[in-house]
Coordinates of C-alpha atoms in Angstrom, one line a residue:
Chain A
X760 CA -19.6 -10.1 30.5
X761 CA -16.1 -8.5 31.0
X762 CA -15.1 -5.2 31.6
X763 CA -13.1 -4.4 28.5
X764 CA -16.3 -5.8 26.6
X765 CA -18.6 -2.8 29.0
X766 CA -15.4 -0.8 27.6
X767 CA -15.6 -1.6 24.3
X768 CA -19.7 -1.3 24.3
X769 CA -19.5 1.9 25.4
X770 CA -16.5 3.6 23.1
X771 CA -18.7 1.7 20.0
X772 CA -21.8 3.6 21.1
X773 CA -20.4 6.4 21.7
X774 CA -19.3 6.3 18.1
X775 CA -22.9 5.0 16.9
X776 CA -24.7 8.3 18.9
X777 CA -22.0 10.9 17.6
X778 CA -22.9 10.2 14.2
X779 CA -26.3 10.4 14.5
X780 CA -26.2 13.5 15.9
X781 CA -24.0 14.3 13.0
X782 CA -26.6 13.7 10.6
X783 CA -29.5 16.5 11.3
X784 CA -31.6 15.0 8.3
X785 CA -31.9 11.7 10.6
X786 CA -32.7 12.8 13.5
X787 CA -35.0 15.3 11.5
X788 CA -37.0 12.2 9.4
X789 CA -37.2 10.1 12.8
X790 CA -38.2 13.2 14.6
X791 CA -40.8 14.6 12.8
X792 CA -42.1 11.9 11.2
X793 CA -44.3 10.5 14.3
X794 CA -45.0 13.8 14.7
X795 CA -46.5 13.9 11.2
X796 CA -48.4 10.7 12.0
X797 CA -49.4 11.9 15.5
X798 CA -51.3 15.0 13.5
X799 CA -52.5 12.7 10.6
X800 CA -54.1 10.0 12.9
X801 CA -55.0 12.5 15.7
X802 CA -57.4 14.4 12.9
X803 CA -58.4 11.7 10.5
X804 CA -59.7 9.2 13.5
X805 CA -60.5 11.7 16.1
X806 CA -64.2 11.2 15.8
X807 CA -64.2 7.2 16.5
X808 CA -64.0 7.6 19.9
X809 CA -67.3 8.1 19.6
X810 CA -68.0 4.7 19.1
X811 CA -69.7 2.5 20.8
X812 CA -67.7 0.3 22.9
X813 CA -64.0 2.4 22.4
X814 CA -63.7 3.5 25.6
X815 CA -61.3 6.5 25.9
X816 CA -62.4 9.9 26.4
X817 CA -59.9 11.5 24.0
X818 CA -58.4 9.7 20.8
X819 CA -55.1 11.4 21.6
X820 CA -54.9 9.4 25.0
X821 CA -55.5 6.8 23.0
X822 CA -53.3 7.1 19.7
X823 CA -50.4 8.4 21.8
X824 CA -49.3 4.9 22.4
X825 CA -49.8 3.9 19.4
X826 CA -47.6 6.4 17.7
X827 CA -44.8 5.5 20.1
X828 CA -45.1 1.7 19.2
X829 CA -45.4 2.3 15.3
X830 CA -42.6 4.5 15.5
X831 CA -40.4 2.4 17.7
X832 CA -40.5 0.2 15.1
X833 CA -40.5 1.7 11.8
X834 CA -37.2 3.5 12.9
X835 CA -35.5 0.4 13.9
X836 CA -36.6 -2.0 11.0
X837 CA -34.2 0.7 9.3
X838 CA -30.8 -0.3 11.5
X839 CA -29.8 -2.9 8.5
X840 CA -29.3 -0.3 6.7
X841 CA -26.3 1.3 8.7
X842 CA -25.3 -2.4 9.1
X843 CA -24.9 -2.8 5.5
X844 CA -23.3 0.6 5.2
X845 CA -20.7 -0.4 7.6
X846 CA -20.1 -3.8 6.0
X847 CA -19.7 -2.2 2.2
X848 CA -17.5 0.3 3.6
X849 CA -15.3 -2.0 5.2
X850 CA -15.9 -0.4 8.6
X851 CA -17.1 -3.6 9.7
X852 CA -14.2 -5.9 8.4
X853 CA -11.5 -3.3 10.0
X854 CA -13.8 -3.8 13.6
X855 CA -13.1 -7.7 13.2
X856 CA -9.7 -7.7 13.1
X857 CA -8.7 -5.6 16.1
X858 CA -9.4 -7.9 19.7
X859 CA -13.2 -5.8 19.8
X860 CA -15.5 -8.7 21.0
X861 CA -18.6 -9.5 19.1
X862 CA -20.6 -8.5 21.9
X863 CA -19.4 -5.4 22.0
X864 CA -20.2 -4.4 18.6
X865 CA -23.8 -5.9 18.4
X866 CA -24.3 -4.7 21.9
X867 CA -23.8 -1.6 20.6
X868 CA -26.3 -1.3 18.4
X869 CA -28.7 -2.7 21.0
X870 CA -27.9 0.6 23.0
X871 CA -27.4 3.0 20.3
X872 CA -31.1 1.9 18.9
X873 CA -32.4 2.1 22.7
X874 CA -31.6 4.9 23.5
X875 CA -32.5 6.6 20.0
X876 CA -36.2 4.7 20.7
X877 CA -36.1 6.0 23.9
X878 CA -35.4 10.0 23.1
X879 CA -38.0 9.8 20.0
X880 CA -40.7 8.3 23.0
X881 CA -39.7 10.8 25.7
X882 CA -41.3 13.7 22.6
X883 CA -43.4 11.8 21.3
X884 CA -45.3 11.3 25.0
X885 CA -44.3 15.0 25.4
X886 CA -45.9 16.1 22.3
X887 CA -49.3 14.8 23.4
X888 CA -48.9 16.3 26.3
X889 CA -48.9 19.7 24.5
X890 CA -51.2 18.9 22.3
X891 CA -54.0 17.7 25.0
X892 CA -52.8 14.3 26.4
X893 CA -53.7 12.5 29.8
X894 CA -51.5 10.4 31.1
X895 CA -53.4 9.0 34.0
X896 CA -51.0 6.8 34.7
X897 CA -48.3 8.0 35.6
X898 CA -44.7 8.7 34.7
X899 CA -44.4 4.8 35.9
X900 CA -46.7 3.6 33.3
X901 CA -44.7 6.4 30.8
X902 CA -42.1 4.2 31.9
X903 CA -43.2 0.6 30.9
X904 CA -44.6 2.4 27.6
X905 CA -40.9 3.7 27.0
X906 CA -39.4 0.4 27.8
X907 CA -42.0 -1.9 25.9
X908 CA -41.1 0.6 22.9
X909 CA -37.3 -0.1 23.3
X910 CA -38.0 -3.5 23.9
X911 CA -39.9 -3.7 21.2
X912 CA -37.1 -1.7 19.1
X913 CA -34.7 -3.9 19.9
X914 CA -36.6 -6.6 18.2
X915 CA -37.0 -5.3 14.8
X916 CA -33.0 -3.7 15.1
X917 CA -31.8 -6.8 15.9
X918 CA -33.7 -8.6 13.3
X919 CA -32.9 -5.9 10.7
X920 CA -28.9 -6.2 11.4
X921 CA -29.3 -10.1 11.1
X922 CA -31.0 -9.1 7.5
X923 CA -28.8 -7.0 6.5
X924 CA -26.1 -9.2 7.4
X925 CA -27.1 -12.3 5.8
X926 CA -28.2 -10.9 2.4
X927 CA -26.2 -7.7 2.4
X928 CA -28.9 -6.1 0.1
X929 CA -30.8 -2.9 0.6
X930 CA -33.9 -4.1 -1.8
X931 CA -34.5 -7.0 0.4
X932 CA -34.5 -4.4 3.5
X933 CA -36.9 -1.9 1.9
X934 CA -39.0 -4.8 0.6
X935 CA -39.1 -6.6 4.0
X936 CA -39.9 -3.3 6.5
X937 CA -42.3 -1.7 3.3
X938 CA -44.0 -5.4 3.8
X939 CA -44.2 -5.5 7.4
X940 CA -44.6 -1.6 8.2
X941 CA -48.7 -1.6 8.5
X942 CA -49.8 -4.9 8.7
X943 CA -47.9 -5.1 11.5
X944 CA -49.4 -2.0 13.0
X945 CA -52.8 -2.1 11.7
X946 CA -52.9 -5.9 12.9
X947 CA -52.5 -4.0 16.4
X948 CA -54.6 -1.9 19.0
X949 CA -52.2 0.8 17.5
X950 CA -54.9 2.7 16.4
X951 CA -58.6 0.9 16.9
X952 CA -59.3 -0.5 19.8
X953 CA -59.7 -4.4 20.1
X954 CA -63.4 -4.3 21.1
X955 CA -64.2 -2.5 17.4
X956 CA -61.6 -5.0 15.8
X957 CA -63.4 -8.1 13.7
X958 CA -62.7 -11.0 15.4
X959 CA -60.2 -12.4 13.0
X960 CA -58.4 -9.9 13.8
X961 CA -57.9 -9.9 17.3
X962 CA -57.1 -13.3 17.7
X963 CA -53.7 -12.4 15.0
X964 CA -53.2 -9.2 17.2
X965 CA -52.4 -11.5 20.3
X966 CA -49.9 -13.1 18.6
X967 CA -48.5 -9.7 17.3
X968 CA -45.5 -8.3 19.3
X969 CA -46.6 -4.8 18.2
X970 CA -49.5 -5.1 20.1
X971 CA -47.7 -7.0 23.1
X972 CA -46.2 -3.8 23.8
X973 CA -49.1 -2.1 23.2
X974 CA -51.0 -4.0 25.9
X975 CA -48.6 -3.6 28.1
X976 CA -48.0 0.0 27.8
X977 CA -51.5 0.9 28.0
X978 CA -52.5 -1.1 30.4
X979 CA -49.9 0.6 32.9
X980 CA -50.7 3.9 31.4
X981 CA -54.5 3.4 32.2
X982 CA -55.8 5.2 35.8
X983 CA -56.0 1.2 36.8
X984 CA -53.4 -0.8 35.5
X985 CA -53.7 -4.9 34.8
X986 CA -50.2 -5.7 36.3
X987 CA -50.2 -8.8 35.3
X988 CA -51.0 -7.4 31.6
X989 CA -48.1 -5.7 31.5
X990 CA -45.8 -8.1 33.2
X991 CA -47.3 -11.3 30.5
X992 CA -46.7 -9.3 27.3
X993 CA -43.6 -7.3 28.7
X994 CA -41.8 -10.8 29.1
X995 CA -42.8 -12.1 26.4
X996 CA -41.3 -8.6 24.6
X997 CA -37.7 -9.3 26.7
X998 CA -37.6 -13.0 25.8
X999 CA -38.0 -12.0 21.7
X1000 CA -35.4 -9.6 22.1
X1001 CA -33.0 -11.5 24.3
X1002 CA -33.2 -14.2 21.2
X1003 CA -33.1 -11.2 18.5
X1004 CA -30.1 -10.5 19.6
X1005 CA -29.0 -13.5 19.8
X1006 CA -29.9 -14.5 16.4
X1007 CA -28.2 -11.6 14.8
X1008 CA -25.1 -12.0 16.7
X1009 CA -24.7 -15.1 15.2
X1010 CA -25.2 -13.8 12.1
X1011 CA -21.6 -12.7 11.9
X1012 CA -20.3 -16.4 11.7
X1013 CA -22.4 -16.8 8.8
X1014 CA -21.3 -13.1 7.9
X1015 CA -17.2 -14.4 8.4
X1016 CA -17.9 -17.3 5.9
X1017 CA -18.4 -15.3 3.1
X1018 CA -16.0 -12.3 3.6
Chain B
X928 CA 10.0 -10.2 19.4
X929 CA 12.1 -13.2 18.3
X930 CA 14.4 -12.3 14.4
X931 CA 14.3 -16.0 14.3
X932 CA 10.9 -17.2 13.7
X933 CA 9.3 -15.9 10.9
X934 CA 6.5 -13.5 11.2
X935 CA 3.8 -15.5 9.0
X936 CA 3.9 -19.2 8.2
X937 CA 1.0 -20.4 6.4
X938 CA 0.8 -23.5 4.5
X939 CA -1.9 -25.5 2.3
X940 CA -4.7 -23.3 2.5
X941 CA -8.0 -23.6 0.7
X942 CA -10.8 -21.7 0.6
X943 CA -13.7 -22.0 -1.4
X944 CA -16.3 -19.3 -1.3
X945 CA -20.4 -20.3 -1.3
X946 CA -21.4 -20.8 -4.6
X947 CA -18.3 -23.0 -5.6
X948 CA -15.7 -20.0 -6.5
X949 CA -12.2 -21.3 -5.8
X950 CA -10.2 -18.8 -4.3
X951 CA -7.5 -21.2 -2.7
X952 CA -6.4 -24.0 -3.8
X953 CA -3.0 -24.8 -2.1
X954 CA -1.9 -21.6 -0.5
X955 CA 1.2 -20.9 1.3
X956 CA 3.7 -18.0 2.0
X957 CA 6.7 -17.4 4.7
X958 CA 7.6 -14.2 5.7
X959 CA 10.5 -13.6 7.8
X960 CA 10.5 -11.8 10.4
X961 CA 11.6 -7.9 9.8
X962 CA 11.0 -7.8 6.0
X963 CA 8.3 -6.8 3.5
X964 CA 7.0 -9.4 1.3
X965 CA 4.8 -8.7 -1.5
X966 CA 1.8 -10.6 -2.4
X967 CA 1.7 -10.3 -6.3
X968 CA -1.0 -11.8 -8.9
X969 CA -4.2 -10.1 -10.6
X970 CA -7.4 -9.2 -9.1
X971 CA -9.2 -12.7 -8.4
X972 CA -5.9 -14.6 -7.6
X973 CA -7.1 -14.8 -4.1
X974 CA -4.0 -12.4 -2.3
X975 CA -7.3 -10.8 -0.6
X976 CA -8.6 -13.8 0.6
X977 CA -5.1 -14.8 1.8
X978 CA -5.1 -12.0 3.7
X979 CA -8.1 -12.1 5.2
X980 CA -7.4 -15.1 7.1
X981 CA -3.8 -13.9 8.0
X982 CA -5.6 -11.3 9.6
X983 CA -8.1 -13.4 11.2
X984 CA -11.3 -12.1 9.1
X985 CA -11.9 -14.9 7.4
X986 CA -11.3 -19.0 7.9
X987 CA -10.0 -21.1 5.4
X988 CA -11.5 -25.0 4.6
X989 CA -8.2 -26.2 5.2
X990 CA -4.6 -25.2 6.1
X991 CA -2.8 -23.8 9.0
X992 CA -1.6 -20.0 9.4
X993 CA 0.7 -18.9 12.3
X994 CA 0.6 -15.2 12.4
X995 CA 3.5 -13.0 14.8
X996 CA 4.1 -17.0 16.5
X997 CA 0.2 -17.2 17.2
X998 CA -2.3 -19.8 15.3
X999 CA -5.0 -17.4 13.6
X1000 CA -7.5 -20.4 13.4
X1001 CA -7.2 -21.4 16.9
X1002 CA -5.8 -18.0 18.6
X1003 CA -7.3 -15.0 16.6
X1004 CA -7.7 -12.9 19.8
X1005 CA -3.7 -13.0 19.8
X1006 CA -3.3 -12.7 16.2
X1007 CA -5.6 -9.5 16.0
X1008 CA -3.4 -7.9 19.3
X1009 CA 0.1 -8.8 16.9
X1010 CA -1.4 -7.2 13.2
X1011 CA -2.7 -4.1 12.3
X1012 CA -4.6 -4.4 8.9
X1013 CA -4.8 -1.7 6.3
X1014 CA -7.5 -3.3 4.0
X1015 CA -8.7 -2.7 0.1
X1016 CA -11.3 -0.9 1.3
X1017 CA -11.3 2.4 3.4
X1018 CA -13.0 1.2 7.2
X1019 CA -12.5 5.1 8.5
X1020 CA -15.7 6.0 9.9
X1021 CA -16.7 9.4 7.7
X1022 CA -18.8 10.7 10.3
X1023 CA -15.9 10.5 12.9
X1024 CA -13.0 13.3 12.3
X1025 CA -9.1 11.4 11.7
X1026 CA -8.6 12.1 14.9
X1027 CA -11.7 10.2 16.5
X1028 CA -11.1 7.4 14.2
X1029 CA -7.5 7.1 15.9
X1030 CA -8.5 7.4 19.4
X1031 CA -11.2 4.6 19.2
X1032 CA -9.0 2.1 16.9
X1033 CA -6.8 2.7 20.2
X1034 CA -9.1 2.2 22.7
X1035 CA -10.2 -0.9 20.7
X1036 CA -6.7 -1.7 21.7
X1037 CA -7.1 -1.6 25.0
X1038 CA -5.2 1.6 24.9
X1039 CA -6.1 3.9 27.8
X1040 CA -5.7 7.3 28.8
X1041 CA -3.3 10.2 27.9
X1042 CA -1.4 8.3 25.7
X1043 CA -3.7 7.4 23.1
X1044 CA -4.3 11.1 22.9
X1045 CA -0.3 11.3 22.1
X1046 CA 0.4 7.9 20.0
X1047 CA -2.8 9.9 18.0
X1048 CA -1.4 13.1 17.1
X1049 CA 2.1 11.6 16.7
X1050 CA 0.3 9.5 13.9
X1051 CA -1.7 12.4 12.2
X1052 CA 1.5 14.3 12.4
X1053 CA 3.1 12.0 10.4
X1054 CA 1.0 11.3 7.5
X1055 CA 0.4 14.7 7.0
X1056 CA -2.8 14.7 8.5
X1057 CA -2.2 17.2 11.5
X1058 CA -4.3 20.3 10.4
X1059 CA -6.9 17.7 9.2
X1060 CA -7.1 15.8 12.7
X1061 CA -10.0 17.4 13.4
X1062 CA -12.4 17.4 10.2
X1063 CA -14.6 14.3 9.5
X1064 CA -13.6 11.9 7.5
X1065 CA -15.7 12.3 4.7
X1066 CA -14.2 15.8 4.0
X1067 CA -11.0 13.8 3.2
X1068 CA -9.4 13.4 -0.2
X1069 CA -8.2 9.8 -1.4
X1070 CA -4.6 10.2 -0.4
X1071 CA -5.8 11.5 2.9
X1072 CA -7.9 8.5 3.7
X1073 CA -5.7 6.0 3.1
X1074 CA -3.0 7.9 4.8
X1075 CA -5.7 7.6 7.8
X1076 CA -6.0 4.1 7.1
X1077 CA -2.5 3.4 7.4
X1078 CA -2.3 5.3 10.3
X1079 CA -5.2 3.8 12.2
X1080 CA -3.2 0.2 11.0
X1081 CA -0.1 1.2 13.1
X1082 CA -2.0 2.7 15.8
X1083 CA -1.4 -0.2 18.6
X1084 CA 2.3 -0.7 17.5
X1085 CA 1.7 -3.8 15.3
X1086 CA 4.6 -6.0 14.8
X1087 CA 3.0 -7.5 11.2
X1088 CA 1.2 -5.2 9.0
X1089 CA -0.7 -6.0 6.6
X1090 CA -1.7 -3.4 3.8
X1091 CA -4.1 -4.7 1.1
X1092 CA -3.6 -3.3 -2.4
X1093 CA -2.5 0.3 -0.6
X1094 CA -1.8 2.2 -3.6
X1095 CA -5.6 1.2 -5.6
X1096 CA -7.6 3.8 -6.8
X1097 CA -4.8 6.4 -6.0
X1098 CA -3.7 9.2 -8.3
X1099 CA 0.1 9.1 -9.1
X1100 CA 1.1 11.4 -7.3
X1101 CA -0.8 10.2 -4.1
X1102 CA 1.0 6.7 -5.5
X1103 CA 4.6 7.8 -5.1
X1104 CA 3.9 9.3 -1.7
X1105 CA 2.3 6.6 -0.3
X1106 CA 5.5 4.2 -1.3
X1107 CA 7.6 6.6 0.0
X1108 CA 5.7 6.5 3.4
X1109 CA 5.6 2.1 2.7
X1110 CA 9.8 2.3 2.4
X1111 CA 10.0 4.7 5.7
X1112 CA 7.8 1.9 7.4
X1113 CA 10.0 -1.1 6.0
X1114 CA 12.8 0.7 7.8
X1115 CA 11.4 0.1 11.1
X1116 CA 12.5 -2.3 13.5
X1117 CA 10.8 -4.9 13.7
X1118 CA 8.4 -4.4 11.9
X1119 CA 7.2 -6.6 8.9
X1120 CA 5.2 -5.4 5.7
X1121 CA 2.9 -8.1 3.9
X1122 CA 1.8 -6.8 1.0
X1123 CA -0.7 -7.6 -1.7
X1124 CA -0.9 -5.5 -5.3
X1125 CA -1.5 -6.1 -8.8
X1126 CA 0.9 -3.3 -9.7
X1127 CA 3.8 -4.8 -10.9
X1128 CA 6.2 -2.0 -10.6
X1129 CA 5.1 -1.6 -6.6
X1130 CA 5.8 -5.1 -5.8
X1131 CA 9.2 -4.7 -7.3
X1132 CA 10.2 -1.2 -5.3
X1133 CA 9.0 -2.1 -1.6
X1134 CA 8.8 -5.8 -1.7
X1135 CA 12.2 -7.9 -0.8
X1136 CA 10.5 -10.7 -1.5
X1137 CA 7.6 -11.8 -3.7
X1138 CA 5.2 -14.3 -4.0
X1139 CA 3.7 -14.5 -7.3
X1140 CA -0.3 -15.9 -6.6
X1141 CA -2.3 -17.0 -9.3
X1142 CA -5.4 -19.1 -8.9
X1143 CA -5.0 -19.7 -5.0
X1144 CA -1.2 -21.0 -4.9
X1145 CA 2.0 -19.7 -5.1
X1146 CA 3.5 -20.2 -8.6
X1147 CA 7.3 -18.5 -7.7
X1148 CA 8.8 -17.1 -4.7
X1149 CA 11.9 -14.8 -4.5
X1150 CA 13.8 -11.6 -4.6
X1151 CA 12.7 -9.4 -7.7
X1152 CA 15.9 -10.1 -8.6
X1153 CA 16.0 -13.3 -8.3
X1154 CA 12.6 -14.2 -10.5
X1155 CA 13.8 -11.7 -13.0
X1156 CA 17.3 -13.4 -13.2
X1157 CA 15.4 -16.7 -13.7
X1158 CA 14.7 -15.7 -16.9
X1159 CA 18.3 -15.2 -18.3
X1160 CA 19.4 -12.7 -19.8
X1161 CA 18.2 -9.3 -21.4
X1162 CA 14.5 -8.4 -23.8
X1163 CA 15.7 -7.1 -26.7
X1164 CA 12.8 -5.0 -29.1
X1165 CA 13.1 -3.7 -32.5
X1166 CA 11.4 -1.1 -33.5
X1167 CA 11.1 -1.5 -37.4
X1168 CA 10.9 1.1 -39.3
X1169 CA 9.0 1.3 -43.4
X1170 CA 10.2 -2.2 -44.4
X1171 CA 9.7 -2.7 -47.8
X1172 CA 7.4 -5.5 -48.2
X1173 CA 10.0 -7.7 -49.6
X1174 CA 11.0 -8.5 -46.5
X1175 CA 10.2 -11.6 -45.4
X1176 CA 9.6 -11.4 -41.3
X1177 CA 9.9 -15.4 -41.0
X1178 CA 13.6 -15.1 -43.0
X1179 CA 14.6 -11.9 -40.5
X1180 CA 13.9 -14.4 -37.5
X1181 CA 16.0 -17.1 -39.3
X1182 CA 18.9 -14.4 -40.3
X1183 CA 19.0 -13.4 -36.4
X1184 CA 18.3 -17.2 -35.1
X1185 CA 22.1 -18.0 -37.1
X1186 CA 23.2 -15.9 -33.7
X1187 CA 24.3 -17.9 -30.9
X1188 CA 24.2 -14.9 -28.5
X1189 CA 20.5 -14.0 -29.4
X1190 CA 17.2 -16.3 -29.0
X1191 CA 13.6 -16.7 -28.8
X1192 CA 13.5 -14.5 -31.8
X1193 CA 10.1 -13.2 -32.6
X1194 CA 8.3 -10.8 -35.3
X1195 CA 5.3 -9.2 -34.7
X1196 CA 4.0 -7.1 -37.5
X1197 CA 7.0 -4.3 -36.8
X1198 CA 8.0 -5.1 -33.5
X1199 CA 10.3 -7.4 -33.2
X1200 CA 11.7 -8.8 -30.0
X1201 CA 14.2 -11.3 -28.7
X1202 CA 16.1 -12.7 -25.9
X1203 CA 20.5 -12.3 -25.9
X1204 CA 22.4 -13.1 -22.7
X1205 CA 24.3 -9.5 -23.0
X1206 CA 21.9 -7.3 -24.3
X1207 CA 24.1 -4.6 -25.6
X1208 CA 26.6 -6.5 -27.5
X1209 CA 23.7 -8.1 -29.0
X1210 CA 22.5 -5.2 -30.7
X1211 CA 25.1 -4.6 -33.3
X1212 CA 24.9 -7.4 -35.0
X1213 CA 20.7 -7.8 -34.7
X1214 CA 21.1 -4.2 -36.2
X1215 CA 23.6 -5.5 -39.1
X1216 CA 21.5 -8.7 -40.0
X1217 CA 18.1 -6.7 -40.3
X1218 CA 20.3 -3.8 -42.5
X1219 CA 21.5 -6.6 -44.9
X1220 CA 17.9 -7.6 -45.1
X1221 CA 17.2 -4.4 -45.9
X1222 CA 15.2 -4.0 -43.0
X1223 CA 14.7 -0.1 -41.3
X1224 CA 14.8 0.5 -37.8
X1225 CA 13.0 3.0 -36.1
X1226 CA 14.2 2.1 -32.2
X1227 CA 15.6 -0.3 -30.5
X1228 CA 15.3 -1.0 -26.6
X1229 CA 17.4 -3.7 -24.0
X1230 CA 15.3 -4.2 -20.8
X1231 CA 16.0 -6.3 -18.6
X1232 CA 13.4 -8.8 -17.8
X1233 CA 10.8 -7.5 -15.8
X1234 CA 7.9 -9.0 -13.1
X1235 CA 5.6 -8.9 -16.4
X1236 CA 7.9 -11.5 -17.9
X1237 CA 8.5 -13.1 -15.0
X1238 CA 4.5 -13.6 -14.3
X1239 CA 4.5 -14.6 -18.2
X1240 CA 6.8 -17.4 -17.2
X1241 CA 4.9 -18.9 -14.6
X1242 CA 1.2 -18.1 -14.6
X1243 CA 1.4 -18.7 -18.4
X1244 CA 0.1 -15.6 -19.4
X1245 CA 0.6 -12.1 -19.5
X1246 CA -0.6 -10.1 -16.5
X1247 CA -2.1 -7.2 -18.3
X1248 CA -4.7 -10.2 -19.6
X1249 CA -4.4 -12.4 -16.3
X1250 CA -6.0 -8.5 -14.7
X1251 CA -8.6 -7.5 -17.0
X1252 CA -10.0 -11.2 -16.5
X1253 CA -9.1 -12.2 -20.5
X1254 CA -8.3 -16.2 -21.2
X1255 CA -5.3 -17.4 -20.8
X1256 CA -5.0 -18.5 -23.7
X1257 CA -4.3 -15.0 -25.5
X1258 CA -1.1 -13.8 -24.2
X1259 CA 0.6 -17.3 -24.9
X1260 CA 1.9 -17.1 -28.5
X1261 CA 4.8 -15.0 -29.9
X1262 CA 1.9 -12.6 -32.2
X1263 CA -0.8 -11.8 -29.9
X1264 CA -4.3 -10.7 -31.6
X1265 CA -3.0 -7.9 -33.1
X1266 CA -2.9 -7.3 -36.9
X1267 CA 0.4 -6.4 -39.0
X1268 CA -0.1 -2.5 -38.7
X1269 CA -1.3 -2.1 -35.2
X1270 CA 0.0 -0.7 -32.9
X1271 CA 0.0 -2.0 -29.4
X1272 CA -1.6 1.1 -27.0
X1273 CA 0.7 1.0 -24.4
X1274 CA 4.2 0.1 -24.4
X1275 CA 4.4 -0.4 -21.2
X1276 CA 1.6 -3.1 -21.3
X1277 CA 1.9 -4.1 -24.7
X1278 CA 5.7 -5.1 -25.2
X1279 CA 6.0 -8.4 -27.5
X1280 CA 6.2 -11.4 -25.7
X1281 CA 9.0 -14.0 -26.2
X1282 CA 8.5 -17.0 -24.6

């Protein structure tokens, strides 16, 4: 990647982050929603830790990574809406007729989404702390959770961008997201300990990237991390993210076929 | 920058969109450096597709395109550095200020340092946006946004500027202002402007050469005067007054047709039109014949052929019909579908046809 591409990535990222900061509604939605989840699920499922075999002291401890990961999925899966808007407004076409590299355009999306996801995750972790959550794995464990949620967000962000670019219909993105979010979250250990899940669900969860992020994060955050789990799940997430971004960059070509 | 080589040289461009829509069918244009070239045609004629290919946004199925001396298909990156593009859709970022939009644009072309800021301020000043430069673009009026779009296209001092329908959607006042600005740009040394429009008046006023585009290819090309000159002669239009019933339209036409000076006489209700090599000289004769026949005359106009007439001749249909997407056949006859008493609503668009 040339230095020019890096410069361009920086300028394009800056543009996107500035735009987000200037739209307070957007910030409020992405930040308030996790808080609501934290509060709602925390109250609703408070007693599940008492089930034999759950294996956690306080449900809030268990819930924080779940909400971090769910929020990473739900905020990134709307990335395609922004891409659609840029297409409809003609902004994407304007950039495509300048010398800006396609990689820089896509990188900027990835970096911006990564920064947003990281900020959102940190906030949830801090709120959890405020509510009395305990993070025995310390800063290192939290960092793993952060990286895992950013990688997972990248997968969904890039996927959403690709859908936006290919299908160019808001309805498709809305439909896909509505269809995916809850099954993906509930077919994972986000809110329920795997030991208490029906066995078929546990098997499905093993192949669910959302669960990979949870396994990696929770393991690293525990008092006694299993770094093997962290590395395998983290590695799988990284590979998936790379593939998703690559595919998403490829959709530029298909987009340019249709303009 | 060489003045001898054309700024744009495209030939044999074809493009079929997924779904089978054939947008270009052997499109070709050559634009001399330093001139304003107009691509004129109705919506869907293929103008925008041509611009998208020349600006490296889209790829043709076949054909060649050289822009500023570079192959747009093989070296799109080189073409991008040489061109400025003002697309139909604004493309400015609404949640950035006008100045920020310009700065980013300059930086994408590799411009760094204080020079970028100076250029941005210079363009804001020039396009009458100095006061609005630090406001978010979403607060701009349509005319202001369009001016910013042109400024964006000029940020890196391109050799060739593409303006795709620069005044569509603007109110008359903003349109006139934009025309003045484009005319001013055209005076700048070395800048080549490729303009697409579906406004006849706009092409006539701004472009030194015009290519009339219809159904994906060029059907006529030349200076506005050359194109009009090929129609041979002026149009003479007569609005008949309360004509006594016994006056027969055909009789009028036959009587007028006996003059060698007048051709292609057509009567449509109360509107009579004909073509004459010397319009003003033919008027007294026409009036004399009409008086003999007992037809009252409400008004007479003599007009140089318009681009509308040119379009009708080359595309085989009226511009307004083609633009609104109605069939090719309606404009063909002398009359059109209007009844005897029905006046065409818009005089500018509804001039009686004379093929």
